[in-house]
Coordinates of C-alpha atoms in Angstrom, one line a residue:
M1 CA 0.6 38.4 -41.5
S2 CA -2.4 36.0 -41.2
L3 CA -1.7 32.6 -42.6
T4 CA -4.0 29.6 -42.7
A5 CA -3.6 25.9 -43.3
G6 CA -6.6 23.7 -44.1
I7 CA -6.9 20.3 -42.4
V8 CA -8.6 17.9 -44.9
G9 CA -9.1 14.2 -45.4
L10 CA -11.7 11.6 -45.7
P11 CA -14.3 11.3 -42.8
N12 CA -13.1 9.7 -39.6
V13 CA -9.3 10.0 -40.2
G14 CA -8.7 12.1 -37.1
K15 CA -9.0 15.7 -38.5
S16 CA -11.2 17.1 -35.7
T17 CA -9.1 15.3 -33.0
L18 CA -6.0 16.9 -34.5
F19 CA -7.8 20.3 -34.6
N20 CA -8.8 19.9 -30.9
A21 CA -5.1 19.3 -30.0
I22 CA -3.9 22.2 -32.0
T23 CA -6.3 24.8 -30.7
K24 CA -7.8 23.2 -27.6
A25 CA -11.1 24.4 -29.1
K26 CA -13.1 21.3 -28.6
A27 CA -14.4 20.9 -32.2
Y28 CA -17.2 18.4 -32.3
C29 CA -16.0 14.8 -32.9
A30 CA -18.2 11.8 -33.7
N31 CA -17.8 8.3 -35.1
Y32 CA -19.7 8.9 -38.4
P33 CA -19.2 10.8 -41.6
F34 CA -20.0 14.5 -41.8
A35 CA -20.1 15.1 -38.0
T36 CA -18.3 18.3 -39.0
I37 CA -20.3 20.4 -41.5
E38 CA -19.1 23.9 -41.1
P39 CA -15.4 24.5 -41.0
N40 CA -13.9 25.1 -37.5
V41 CA -11.2 27.8 -37.4
G42 CA -8.7 28.2 -34.6
I43 CA -5.5 30.0 -33.9
V44 CA -2.5 28.2 -32.5
E45 CA 0.4 30.0 -30.9
V46 CA 3.7 29.0 -32.5
K47 CA 6.1 27.9 -29.8
D48 CA 9.6 29.4 -30.4
E49 CA 12.3 28.9 -27.8
R50 CA 14.1 32.0 -29.2
L51 CA 11.2 34.2 -28.0
D52 CA 11.4 32.6 -24.6
N53 CA 15.1 33.3 -24.4
I54 CA 14.8 36.9 -25.5
V55 CA 12.1 37.5 -22.9
K56 CA 14.5 36.2 -20.2
I57 CA 17.0 38.9 -21.2
V58 CA 14.6 41.9 -21.9
N59 CA 12.0 41.1 -19.2
P60 CA 9.1 42.9 -21.0
R61 CA 5.7 43.8 -19.6
S62 CA 4.0 41.9 -22.5
I63 CA 4.9 38.8 -24.6
V64 CA 3.2 38.1 -28.0
P65 CA 4.2 34.9 -29.9
T66 CA 3.4 34.6 -33.6
S67 CA 0.4 32.5 -34.5
F68 CA -0.9 30.3 -37.3
S69 CA -4.5 29.7 -38.3
F70 CA -5.8 26.2 -38.9
T71 CA -9.2 25.4 -40.5
D72 CA -10.7 22.0 -39.9
I73 CA -12.6 21.3 -43.1
A74 CA -15.4 18.6 -43.1
G75 CA -14.5 15.2 -44.5
L76 CA -14.4 14.9 -48.3
V77 CA -15.6 11.8 -50.1
K78 CA -15.4 10.4 -53.6
G79 CA -17.5 12.6 -56.0
A80 CA -17.2 15.8 -53.8
S81 CA -16.3 17.9 -56.9
Q82 CA -19.7 16.8 -58.4
G83 CA -21.5 17.5 -55.2
E84 CA -21.3 14.1 -53.3
G85 CA -21.3 14.3 -49.5
L86 CA -21.4 18.0 -48.9
G87 CA -19.4 18.5 -52.1
N88 CA -18.4 21.9 -53.3
Q89 CA -19.3 23.5 -50.0
F90 CA -16.2 21.9 -48.6
L91 CA -14.0 22.7 -51.6
S92 CA -14.9 26.4 -51.4
H93 CA -13.5 26.4 -47.8
I94 CA -10.2 25.0 -49.0
R95 CA -9.8 27.8 -51.6
D96 CA -9.3 30.3 -48.7
V97 CA -6.2 28.6 -47.2
D98 CA -2.5 29.1 -47.9
A99 CA -1.6 25.4 -47.6
I100 CA -3.3 22.0 -47.2
C101 CA -2.6 19.6 -44.4
H102 CA -4.0 16.3 -45.7
V103 CA -4.6 13.9 -42.7
V104 CA -4.3 10.3 -43.7
R105 CA -5.5 7.4 -41.6
C106 CA -2.5 5.1 -40.8
F107 CA -4.0 3.0 -38.0
D108 CA -6.3 -0.1 -37.7
D109 CA -9.2 0.2 -35.3
Q110 CA -12.4 -1.9 -35.8
N111 CA -14.3 0.5 -33.5
I112 CA -13.7 3.5 -35.8
I113 CA -15.7 3.4 -39.1
H114 CA -13.7 3.9 -42.3
V115 CA -15.8 5.5 -45.1
E116 CA -14.5 3.0 -47.7
G117 CA -14.8 0.0 -45.3
H118 CA -11.0 -0.7 -44.9
V119 CA -7.7 1.2 -44.2
D120 CA -5.8 2.0 -47.4
P121 CA -3.9 5.3 -47.1
I122 CA -2.8 5.5 -50.7
S123 CA -6.4 5.0 -52.0
D124 CA -7.5 7.7 -49.5
I125 CA -4.9 10.1 -50.7
E126 CA -5.8 9.5 -54.4
T127 CA -9.5 10.0 -53.6
I128 CA -8.9 13.4 -52.1
N129 CA -6.3 14.5 -54.6
L130 CA -8.5 13.5 -57.6
E131 CA -11.4 15.5 -56.2
L132 CA -9.2 18.6 -55.9
V133 CA -7.9 18.0 -59.5
L134 CA -11.5 17.7 -60.9
A135 CA -12.6 20.8 -59.1
D136 CA -9.7 22.8 -60.6
M137 CA -10.3 21.3 -64.0
E138 CA -13.9 22.5 -63.9
V139 CA -12.7 26.1 -63.3
V140 CA -10.2 26.0 -66.1
E141 CA -12.5 24.4 -68.6
K142 CA -15.2 27.0 -67.9
R143 CA -12.7 29.9 -68.3
I144 CA -10.7 28.9 -71.4
P145 CA -13.6 29.2 -74.0
K146 CA -14.4 32.7 -72.6
I147 CA -10.9 34.0 -73.4
E148 CA -9.8 31.8 -76.3
K149 CA -11.2 34.0 -79.1
K150 CA -9.8 37.2 -77.6
A151 CA -6.4 35.6 -77.1
Q152 CA -6.3 34.6 -80.8
C153 CA -7.2 38.0 -82.0
E154 CA -4.8 39.8 -79.6
P155 CA -1.7 37.7 -79.3
T156 CA 0.1 40.2 -77.1
S157 CA -2.8 40.8 -74.7
D158 CA -3.2 39.6 -71.1
A159 CA -5.9 37.3 -72.5
M160 CA -3.3 35.4 -74.5
T161 CA -1.0 35.2 -71.5
E162 CA -3.8 33.9 -69.4
Y163 CA -4.9 31.4 -72.1
K164 CA -1.4 30.0 -72.4
I165 CA -1.1 29.5 -68.6
L166 CA -4.5 27.9 -68.2
T167 CA -3.8 25.6 -71.1
K168 CA -0.6 24.5 -69.5
I169 CA -2.4 23.9 -66.2
L170 CA -5.2 22.0 -68.0
E171 CA -2.7 19.6 -69.5
V172 CA -1.4 18.4 -66.1
L173 CA -4.9 18.3 -64.6
K174 CA -6.1 16.0 -67.4
D175 CA -3.3 13.6 -66.4
G176 CA -4.6 13.6 -62.9
K177 CA -1.7 15.7 -61.6
P178 CA -1.9 18.9 -59.5
A179 CA -1.6 22.3 -61.0
R180 CA 1.6 22.9 -58.9
S181 CA 3.3 20.3 -61.2
A182 CA 2.8 22.4 -64.3
G183 CA 6.2 24.0 -64.0
L184 CA 4.9 27.6 -63.9
S185 CA 7.3 30.5 -63.4
E186 CA 6.7 32.8 -60.4
E187 CA 5.3 35.4 -62.8
E188 CA 2.9 32.9 -64.2
K189 CA 1.8 31.8 -60.8
E190 CA 1.2 35.4 -59.8
F191 CA -0.8 36.0 -63.0
V192 CA -3.4 33.3 -62.1
K193 CA -3.2 33.7 -58.3
N194 CA -6.8 35.0 -58.1
Y195 CA -8.1 31.6 -59.2
S196 CA -6.9 30.1 -55.9
F197 CA -6.4 26.7 -57.6
L198 CA -6.7 24.0 -55.0
T199 CA -3.9 21.9 -56.4
M200 CA -1.6 24.9 -56.6
K201 CA -1.5 25.0 -52.8
P202 CA 1.5 23.3 -51.1
M203 CA 0.5 19.9 -49.6
L204 CA 1.7 18.4 -46.3
Y205 CA 0.6 14.8 -45.6
V206 CA -0.1 14.1 -41.9
A207 CA 0.1 10.4 -41.2
N208 CA -2.1 9.8 -38.2
V209 CA -1.0 6.7 -36.3
S210 CA -2.0 4.8 -33.2
E211 CA -0.5 5.5 -29.8
D212 CA 1.6 2.3 -30.1
D213 CA 3.2 3.3 -33.4
V214 CA 3.9 7.0 -32.7
A215 CA 7.6 6.4 -32.0
T216 CA 8.3 3.9 -34.7
G217 CA 5.8 4.3 -37.5
N218 CA 4.3 1.4 -39.4
K219 CA 3.7 0.0 -42.9
Y220 CA 1.0 2.5 -43.7
V221 CA 3.3 5.4 -42.9
E222 CA 6.0 4.0 -45.2
L223 CA 3.5 3.8 -48.1
V224 CA 2.6 7.5 -47.5
K225 CA 6.2 8.5 -47.4
E226 CA 6.9 6.8 -50.7
Y227 CA 3.9 8.4 -52.4
A228 CA 4.8 11.9 -51.0
K229 CA 8.4 11.6 -52.1
A230 CA 7.3 10.7 -55.7
E231 CA 5.3 13.9 -56.0
G232 CA 7.8 16.2 -54.0
S233 CA 5.6 16.5 -50.9
E234 CA 6.5 16.0 -47.3
V235 CA 5.0 13.8 -44.5
V236 CA 4.6 14.5 -40.7
M237 CA 3.8 11.5 -38.5
I238 CA 1.6 12.1 -35.5
S239 CA -0.9 10.4 -33.2
A240 CA -3.8 12.8 -33.0
K241 CA -5.1 11.0 -30.0
I242 CA -1.8 11.5 -28.1
E243 CA -1.6 15.1 -29.2
E244 CA -5.1 15.8 -27.8
E245 CA -4.1 14.2 -24.5
L246 CA -0.9 16.3 -24.4
S247 CA -2.9 19.5 -25.0
E248 CA -4.8 18.9 -21.7
L249 CA -1.6 18.5 -19.6
P250 CA 0.4 21.3 -17.9
E251 CA 3.7 21.9 -19.7
E252 CA 5.9 20.0 -17.3
E253 CA 3.7 16.9 -17.3
S254 CA 3.5 17.1 -21.1
K255 CA 7.3 17.0 -21.3
M256 CA 7.4 14.0 -19.0
Y257 CA 4.8 12.2 -21.0
L258 CA 6.7 12.8 -24.3
E259 CA 9.9 11.4 -22.7
M260 CA 8.0 8.4 -21.4
I261 CA 6.7 7.5 -25.0
G262 CA 10.2 8.1 -26.5
L263 CA 9.6 11.5 -28.2
T264 CA 11.6 14.7 -28.0
E265 CA 8.9 17.0 -29.1
S266 CA 5.2 16.9 -29.8
G267 CA 4.0 16.1 -33.3
L268 CA 2.1 19.4 -33.4
N269 CA 5.3 21.4 -32.9
E270 CA 6.8 19.6 -35.9
L271 CA 3.6 20.1 -37.9
V272 CA 3.6 23.8 -37.4
R273 CA 7.3 24.1 -38.1
R274 CA 7.0 22.0 -41.3
A275 CA 4.0 24.1 -42.3
Y276 CA 6.1 27.2 -41.9
D277 CA 8.9 25.7 -44.1
L278 CA 6.3 24.6 -46.7
L279 CA 5.1 28.2 -47.0
G280 CA 8.6 29.7 -47.0
L281 CA 8.0 31.5 -43.8
A282 CA 10.4 32.8 -41.1
T283 CA 10.3 34.8 -37.9
F284 CA 11.7 38.2 -36.8
F285 CA 11.4 39.8 -33.4
T286 CA 10.8 43.1 -31.8
A287 CA 12.1 43.4 -28.3
G288 CA 11.7 46.2 -25.7
E289 CA 10.7 46.7 -22.1
K290 CA 7.1 47.3 -23.2
E291 CA 6.7 44.2 -25.4
C292 CA 8.6 41.3 -26.9
R293 CA 6.9 40.0 -30.0
A294 CA 7.5 37.4 -32.7
W295 CA 6.4 38.2 -36.3
T296 CA 5.9 36.0 -39.3
F297 CA 7.3 37.0 -42.7
R298 CA 8.0 35.4 -46.0
K299 CA 11.6 34.6 -46.8
G300 CA 13.1 37.0 -49.2
M301 CA 11.2 40.1 -48.0
K302 CA 13.2 43.3 -47.7
A303 CA 13.2 45.5 -44.6
P304 CA 10.5 48.0 -45.6
Q305 CA 8.1 45.1 -46.5
V306 CA 8.7 43.5 -43.2
A307 CA 8.2 46.8 -41.4
G308 CA 4.8 47.0 -43.1
I309 CA 3.7 43.8 -41.4
I310 CA 3.8 45.8 -38.1
H311 CA 2.1 48.9 -39.6
T312 CA 1.7 50.3 -43.1
D313 CA 3.1 53.6 -41.9
F314 CA 6.4 51.9 -41.0
E315 CA 6.7 50.8 -44.7
K316 CA 5.7 54.1 -46.2
G317 CA 8.1 56.2 -44.1
F318 CA 10.8 53.6 -43.7
I319 CA 14.3 55.1 -43.0
K320 CA 16.3 52.2 -41.6
A321 CA 16.2 49.1 -39.4
E322 CA 18.4 48.8 -36.4
T323 CA 19.2 45.1 -36.5
M324 CA 20.9 42.5 -34.3
S325 CA 20.9 38.8 -34.7
Y326 CA 19.4 36.5 -32.1
D327 CA 22.7 34.6 -31.9
D328 CA 24.6 37.8 -31.0
L329 CA 22.1 38.6 -28.3
M330 CA 22.5 35.1 -26.8
L331 CA 26.3 35.4 -27.1
Y332 CA 26.7 38.9 -25.4
G333 CA 23.8 38.6 -23.0
T334 CA 22.2 42.0 -23.3
Q335 CA 21.1 44.4 -26.0
L336 CA 23.6 47.0 -24.7
K337 CA 26.5 44.6 -24.8
V338 CA 25.6 43.7 -28.4
K339 CA 25.8 47.4 -29.3
E340 CA 29.1 47.9 -27.4
A341 CA 30.5 44.9 -29.4
G342 CA 29.6 46.7 -32.7
K343 CA 27.2 44.0 -33.7
V344 CA 24.1 46.2 -34.2
R345 CA 23.7 47.0 -37.9
Q346 CA 21.9 49.9 -39.6
E347 CA 20.1 48.2 -42.5
G348 CA 18.5 50.1 -45.4
K349 CA 15.7 49.5 -47.9
E350 CA 17.5 46.7 -49.8
Y351 CA 18.3 44.6 -46.8
V352 CA 16.8 41.1 -47.0
V353 CA 15.5 40.2 -43.6
Q354 CA 16.9 37.0 -42.0
D355 CA 15.2 34.5 -39.8
G356 CA 15.9 35.4 -36.1
D357 CA 16.6 39.1 -36.8
I358 CA 15.7 41.4 -33.8
M359 CA 14.7 44.7 -35.3
L360 CA 13.9 48.3 -34.4
F361 CA 12.4 50.3 -37.3
K362 CA 13.0 54.0 -37.8
F363 CA 10.5 55.8 -39.9
N364 CA 9.0 59.2 -40.7
V365 CA 5.5 59.8 -42.0

C-alpha cells in the first residue's frame, strides 16, 4: 500500500532541509525562493521497534520494514492559485498525495530570507490555506454549471447527488474554510473522491523551530497550536536542521545526541507516526525464516482485504488467516510456544485486522 504525504509551505521555511533528513536524498537547498522547482520524491523506512523484536525471535534471512513516501513540493506563494510563483504547477503535485504536511517557520534568523519579509506563522498558514481553498473553489465553480441542468431534470440521478455535494463544499470554500469542514458523510466523500480536493486532504502542521527551542518550543509554536486546535488539526514540532544532522550520524551517536539535547526520540519519528495516525493507518506483520516484514493497512480493513495488500491472489482465494498478536509473541517468546498456549487464532473473512497482528494467510486460487 503506497502512501504519500506532501511537504508544503512558503519558500525558505525548511521544507527541503526536512526532506533531506527524512530521506537522506540531498534535495537541493538554497536561500532564495523557488530553489526547488520540480517535486522531490523520497521513501522513508518507518522505524518500528516491534519489527526489530520479532526479528530477534524469528531470525529471518530478510527484513523488510514498511515505508512512507514524502514529496517535497516547491514553495507556494500568495496568488499561486492564479499562477503566481510557479502557481498551479505546484498545486497539481499536491493533488497526488494522501495527506499534507504543512511546514511553518517558527524561528527567527536574519540570515535566512522570509518571502514576506518577517516571521509570522499564522499569516504563513493562512496564505497557503487560502491558495488551496481558491484552487478547490475554481474546480467546483467550473463543474457545477455543467451538471446543474441535468440535476434539476433528473432529481434522482447521480448528477443531482453530485450537485448537492459540490454545492455543500462550495458553501464552506466561500467562507475560506477547507472542504473537509463541510461535514460530508463517508459515502459523500467517496462520491467526489476523484476530484482530489486539496482541502479535503488531512493536514498536519510541522512547526520548524531553531536548535535552541527544540526541547521547549516558543511563542510561534504556541500560536500554531492554537490555530490548529481551532480547526481540528494537529501539530508536530521539529528542528529540521537538527533532524538533518541526526540523519548523518550512526544510530548509537544519534541516540546520544538526542539525549544530550533533551529529547527521547527524533522529530521525524514522531512526524511519521502522526502521519500514520492522521491517515488512519496501522501495521501488521508476516514472520517466517525466509522473511519478516511489516505491512501498512487502513484501520477497519478485514482479513481478505489485508491479504490482498500482499498479493491480489491472496484476497481472491482467501480461506483463513492464522493470527497471533505481537504481545503474545513477546510474552511466550517463540511462535511455537504461542501455539502451544492456544493463542493462535484461525480468523475468517469477517475478521477486522488489528494493529500488531502477525498473520499467515491460507488461500486457494
